[in-house]
Amino acid sequence: MTEQNADRAAAVAEGAKKSGILWLALDRPRLAWHAWHDGAIHIVTGGEEQRLPGLDALDRVHVTLRSKDNGARLVEFDAAVTVVDQAESPDVVAALAKERLNARDSEHLPERWARESTIVRLTPEL
């Protein structure tokens, strides 16, 4: 990895850890909450969760991370999109559940997500 790519990777990781939201280029720019886990961004979509139409069908998506402090653009990048097998990735589900604020059924999020929602992993392509 070049020094420039290492700097971008560090900026992506730092920005994703510090802010729980990001912008995705879908049918229009869409704001989404997420969790940074194991070197990637993870997002829940569908069911009672945020609607991010078509995200789970994409191979890649353009992501914008903004500063939590002042909203300034920190970094933009393309990310590979992969649907997560929730049964085989309890650590990802737990990381997302920890970041999910104001859920009506916090103790039952994993079961509800397994029934109604899709979890996607966005792996930055730097």
Steps between C-alpha positions, in 0.01 A plus 500: 500500500637840407534773758217694335270195515600438861407861583162460325437171679576668833266790414220258408542299820519808721204670333284188514582440866434859608172555319211257503358634174609520138364578156445239228453574128192291420192614306580832669742587781383307806599555861559177694613399848767233518759322712871467423609145575790284391631748242169569328175691526188299584145617436153359574232566239137396459224394733454763768852630441626764257390466140795488263342383176714275285809509724503123550491444121805717421857383450637836621373832631646848542531605866553845653613540860451839660635651820284447806610842626430731208358290217800558274578226251778280640543241228315344206563152364346207321425190703430141403154389617454154651188361666586361844375159611363604837501148645870462421596853616371554854788742568376730221141481628619580853707798379199640314260437790735694730487802265123486440346785696136523610389159373156402621616147576873520578515157661346335191687685222698197376186289462307780328789577265533131410129495405456839335826672413820465302844580635760615250874538533663791317869431449689815399683477168798730539 
